[in-house]
Amino acid sequence: MSEFSGIKVLVVEDEGFVALLIEDMLSDLGCEIVASVAELQEACAVAAAEEIDLAVLDVNLGGERSFPVAEVLRERGVPFIFSTGYGTAGLPPEFIKWPVLAKPFSAKALEATLAVALGVPQSQ
């Protein structure tokens, strides 16, 4: 069993193929996908209502930023990862401390970033 088995994850990604890729990578790690959403309003609703252990947030959702979703998760104490091609330069100051997964990324990079977000020690 993986240290990520049973972790409930919200995926917020507006590119269908990328969302499927992330879901597959997470499933391979043993995570449970709670929801995969592409729009900001739905993502905020799911983030506020569902039982989630972690979220992977695309920063740019069809021209809208996912920061309102991040705010909901932060208020609930749910860790999250930003997934972006812009790096930390695209984040507002209040979210600089959160882990960033640079697109494109590998399954290994996702696993390492999950570990950081969840505080799971990684063996080398």
PDB file of C-alpha atoms in Angstrom:
ATOM      1  CA  MET A   1       0.000   0.000   0.000  1.00  0.00           C
ATOM      2  CA  SER A   2       1.091   3.530  -0.772  1.00  0.00           C
ATOM      3  CA  GLU A   3       1.283   6.217   1.907  1.00  0.00           C
ATOM      4  CA  PHE A   4      -1.348   7.996  -0.209  1.00  0.00           C
ATOM      5  CA  SER A   5      -3.886   5.146  -0.183  1.00  0.00           C
ATOM      6  CA  GLY A   6      -7.344   6.446   0.590  1.00  0.00           C
ATOM      7  CA  ILE A   7      -6.394  10.125   0.379  1.00  0.00           C
ATOM      8  CA  LYS A   8      -9.473  11.977  -0.927  1.00  0.00           C
ATOM      9  CA  VAL A   9      -8.479  14.420  -3.662  1.00  0.00           C
ATOM     10  CA  LEU A  10     -10.272  17.222  -5.479  1.00  0.00           C
ATOM     11  CA  VAL A  11      -8.855  17.881  -8.961  1.00  0.00           C
ATOM     12  CA  VAL A  12      -9.526  21.337 -10.405  1.00  0.00           C
ATOM     13  CA  GLU A  13      -8.310  21.443 -14.010  1.00  0.00           C
ATOM     14  CA  ASP A  14      -9.973  22.947 -17.093  1.00  0.00           C
ATOM     15  CA  GLU A  15      -8.095  20.906 -19.708  1.00  0.00           C
ATOM     16  CA  GLY A  16      -9.878  17.542 -19.998  1.00  0.00           C
ATOM     17  CA  PHE A  17      -6.845  15.534 -21.069  1.00  0.00           C
ATOM     18  CA  VAL A  18      -4.670  17.014 -18.319  1.00  0.00           C
ATOM     19  CA  ALA A  19      -7.393  16.329 -15.736  1.00  0.00           C
ATOM     20  CA  LEU A  20      -7.581  12.683 -16.828  1.00  0.00           C
ATOM     21  CA  LEU A  21      -3.796  12.387 -16.641  1.00  0.00           C
ATOM     22  CA  ILE A  22      -3.733  13.825 -13.108  1.00  0.00           C
ATOM     23  CA  GLU A  23      -6.589  11.549 -12.047  1.00  0.00           C
ATOM     24  CA  ASP A  24      -4.747   8.504 -13.402  1.00  0.00           C
ATOM     25  CA  MET A  25      -1.521   9.470 -11.630  1.00  0.00           C
ATOM     26  CA  LEU A  26      -3.380  10.017  -8.353  1.00  0.00           C
ATOM     27  CA  SER A  27      -5.274   6.734  -8.707  1.00  0.00           C
ATOM     28  CA  ASP A  28      -1.993   4.903  -9.332  1.00  0.00           C
ATOM     29  CA  LEU A  29      -0.791   6.304  -5.988  1.00  0.00           C
ATOM     30  CA  GLY A  30      -3.895   4.943  -4.266  1.00  0.00           C
ATOM     31  CA  CYS A  31      -5.752   8.235  -3.964  1.00  0.00           C
ATOM     32  CA  GLU A  32      -9.521   8.485  -4.264  1.00  0.00           C
ATOM     33  CA  ILE A  33     -10.794  11.187  -6.634  1.00  0.00           C
ATOM     34  CA  VAL A  34     -13.659  12.953  -4.847  1.00  0.00           C
ATOM     35  CA  ALA A  35     -14.403  15.187  -7.841  1.00  0.00           C
ATOM     36  CA  SER A  36     -12.767  16.549 -10.949  1.00  0.00           C
ATOM     37  CA  VAL A  37     -14.100  19.946 -11.957  1.00  0.00           C
ATOM     38  CA  ALA A  38     -13.209  22.458 -14.629  1.00  0.00           C
ATOM     39  CA  GLU A  39     -15.096  25.605 -13.606  1.00  0.00           C
ATOM     40  CA  LEU A  40     -14.411  28.026 -10.778  1.00  0.00           C
ATOM     41  CA  GLN A  41     -17.932  28.225  -9.342  1.00  0.00           C
ATOM     42  CA  GLU A  42     -18.356  24.435  -9.200  1.00  0.00           C
ATOM     43  CA  ALA A  43     -14.850  24.044  -7.753  1.00  0.00           C
ATOM     44  CA  CYS A  44     -15.673  26.492  -4.943  1.00  0.00           C
ATOM     45  CA  ALA A  45     -18.893  24.621  -4.168  1.00  0.00           C
ATOM     46  CA  VAL A  46     -17.170  21.229  -4.063  1.00  0.00           C
ATOM     47  CA  ALA A  47     -14.279  22.613  -1.995  1.00  0.00           C
ATOM     48  CA  ALA A  48     -16.746  24.002   0.547  1.00  0.00           C
ATOM     49  CA  ALA A  49     -19.007  20.957   0.827  1.00  0.00           C
ATOM     50  CA  GLU A  50     -17.104  17.710   0.213  1.00  0.00           C
ATOM     51  CA  GLU A  51     -14.838  15.695   2.491  1.00  0.00           C
ATOM     52  CA  ILE A  52     -11.410  16.338   0.962  1.00  0.00           C
ATOM     53  CA  ASP A  53      -7.902  15.558   2.210  1.00  0.00           C
ATOM     54  CA  LEU A  54      -6.059  17.412  -0.565  1.00  0.00           C
ATOM     55  CA  ALA A  55      -6.710  19.371  -3.749  1.00  0.00           C
ATOM     56  CA  VAL A  56      -4.731  19.868  -6.952  1.00  0.00           C
ATOM     57  CA  LEU A  57      -5.603  23.283  -8.383  1.00  0.00           C
ATOM     58  CA  ASP A  58      -4.826  24.510 -11.877  1.00  0.00           C
ATOM     59  CA  VAL A  59      -4.146  28.222 -11.383  1.00  0.00           C
ATOM     60  CA  ASN A  60      -5.768  29.299 -14.663  1.00  0.00           C
ATOM     61  CA  LEU A  61      -9.297  28.004 -15.255  1.00  0.00           C
ATOM     62  CA  GLY A  62     -10.362  29.318 -18.630  1.00  0.00           C
ATOM     63  CA  GLY A  63      -9.113  32.814 -17.853  1.00  0.00           C
ATOM     64  CA  GLU A  64     -10.236  32.812 -14.214  1.00  0.00           C
ATOM     65  CA  ARG A  65      -7.825  32.216 -11.345  1.00  0.00           C
ATOM     66  CA  SER A  66      -8.466  29.363  -8.881  1.00  0.00           C
ATOM     67  CA  PHE A  67      -7.506  31.465  -5.846  1.00  0.00           C
ATOM     68  CA  PRO A  68     -11.100  31.600  -4.496  1.00  0.00           C
ATOM     69  CA  VAL A  69     -11.017  27.776  -4.330  1.00  0.00           C
ATOM     70  CA  ALA A  70      -7.668  27.942  -2.536  1.00  0.00           C
ATOM     71  CA  GLU A  71      -9.158  30.405  -0.045  1.00  0.00           C
ATOM     72  CA  VAL A  72     -12.067  28.044   0.740  1.00  0.00           C
ATOM     73  CA  LEU A  73      -9.650  25.154   1.229  1.00  0.00           C
ATOM     74  CA  ARG A  74      -7.287  27.215   3.377  1.00  0.00           C
ATOM     75  CA  GLU A  75     -10.190  28.280   5.615  1.00  0.00           C
ATOM     76  CA  ARG A  76     -11.159  24.601   6.009  1.00  0.00           C
ATOM     77  CA  GLY A  77      -7.561  23.569   6.742  1.00  0.00           C
ATOM     78  CA  VAL A  78      -7.347  21.388   3.622  1.00  0.00           C
ATOM     79  CA  PRO A  79      -3.890  21.263   1.998  1.00  0.00           C
ATOM     80  CA  PHE A  80      -3.625  21.970  -1.697  1.00  0.00           C
ATOM     81  CA  ILE A  81      -1.154  22.091  -4.551  1.00  0.00           C
ATOM     82  CA  PHE A  82      -1.101  24.633  -7.343  1.00  0.00           C
ATOM     83  CA  SER A  83      -0.543  23.175 -10.790  1.00  0.00           C
ATOM     84  CA  THR A  84       0.717  25.800 -13.216  1.00  0.00           C
ATOM     85  CA  GLY A  85       3.062  26.588 -16.047  1.00  0.00           C
ATOM     86  CA  TYR A  86       3.756  30.007 -14.520  1.00  0.00           C
ATOM     87  CA  GLY A  87       5.595  28.870 -11.390  1.00  0.00           C
ATOM     88  CA  THR A  88       5.400  30.870  -8.183  1.00  0.00           C
ATOM     89  CA  ALA A  89       5.527  34.111 -10.196  1.00  0.00           C
ATOM     90  CA  GLY A  90       1.832  33.618 -10.978  1.00  0.00           C
ATOM     91  CA  LEU A  91       0.796  33.372  -7.320  1.00  0.00           C
ATOM     92  CA  PRO A  92      -0.343  36.203  -5.056  1.00  0.00           C
ATOM     93  CA  PRO A  93       1.760  36.733  -1.908  1.00  0.00           C
ATOM     94  CA  GLU A  94      -0.744  34.989   0.391  1.00  0.00           C
ATOM     95  CA  PHE A  95      -0.296  31.709  -1.494  1.00  0.00           C
ATOM     96  CA  ILE A  96       3.478  31.688  -2.069  1.00  0.00           C
ATOM     97  CA  LYS A  97       4.054  29.151   0.751  1.00  0.00           C
ATOM     98  CA  TRP A  98       1.840  26.483  -0.865  1.00  0.00           C
ATOM     99  CA  PRO A  99       3.457  23.776  -3.006  1.00  0.00           C
ATOM    100  CA  VAL A 100       3.600  24.398  -6.747  1.00  0.00           C
ATOM    101  CA  LEU A 101       3.713  21.641  -9.337  1.00  0.00           C
ATOM    102  CA  ALA A 102       5.237  23.013 -12.547  1.00  0.00           C
ATOM    103  CA  LYS A 103       3.471  21.913 -15.723  1.00  0.00           C
ATOM    104  CA  PRO A 104       4.227  19.673 -17.465  1.00  0.00           C
ATOM    105  CA  PHE A 105       5.030  17.264 -14.651  1.00  0.00           C
ATOM    106  CA  SER A 106       5.766  13.582 -14.174  1.00  0.00           C
ATOM    107  CA  ALA A 107       4.096  11.098 -11.849  1.00  0.00           C
ATOM    108  CA  LYS A 108       7.244  11.236  -9.668  1.00  0.00           C
ATOM    109  CA  ALA A 109       6.995  15.047  -9.409  1.00  0.00           C
ATOM    110  CA  LEU A 110       3.316  14.764  -8.451  1.00  0.00           C
ATOM    111  CA  GLU A 111       4.132  12.141  -5.820  1.00  0.00           C
ATOM    112  CA  ALA A 112       6.914  14.287  -4.319  1.00  0.00           C
ATOM    113  CA  THR A 113       4.694  17.381  -4.249  1.00  0.00           C
ATOM    114  CA  LEU A 114       1.860  15.407  -2.637  1.00  0.00           C
ATOM    115  CA  ALA A 115       4.288  14.306   0.057  1.00  0.00           C
ATOM    116  CA  VAL A 116       5.284  17.911   0.737  1.00  0.00           C
ATOM    117  CA  ALA A 117       1.669  19.100   0.858  1.00  0.00           C
ATOM    118  CA  LEU A 118       0.636  16.296   3.223  1.00  0.00           C
ATOM    119  CA  GLY A 119       3.813  16.313   5.316  1.00  0.00           C
ATOM    120  CA  VAL A 120       4.644  12.705   4.393  1.00  0.00           C
ATOM    121  CA  PRO A 121       8.328  11.810   4.778  1.00  0.00           C
ATOM    122  CA  GLN A 122       9.833  10.541   1.543  1.00  0.00           C
ATOM    123  CA  SER A 123      12.500   7.888   1.376  1.00  0.00           C
ATOM    124  CA  GLN A 124      15.317   8.568  -1.065  1.00  0.00           C
TER     125      GLN A 124
END
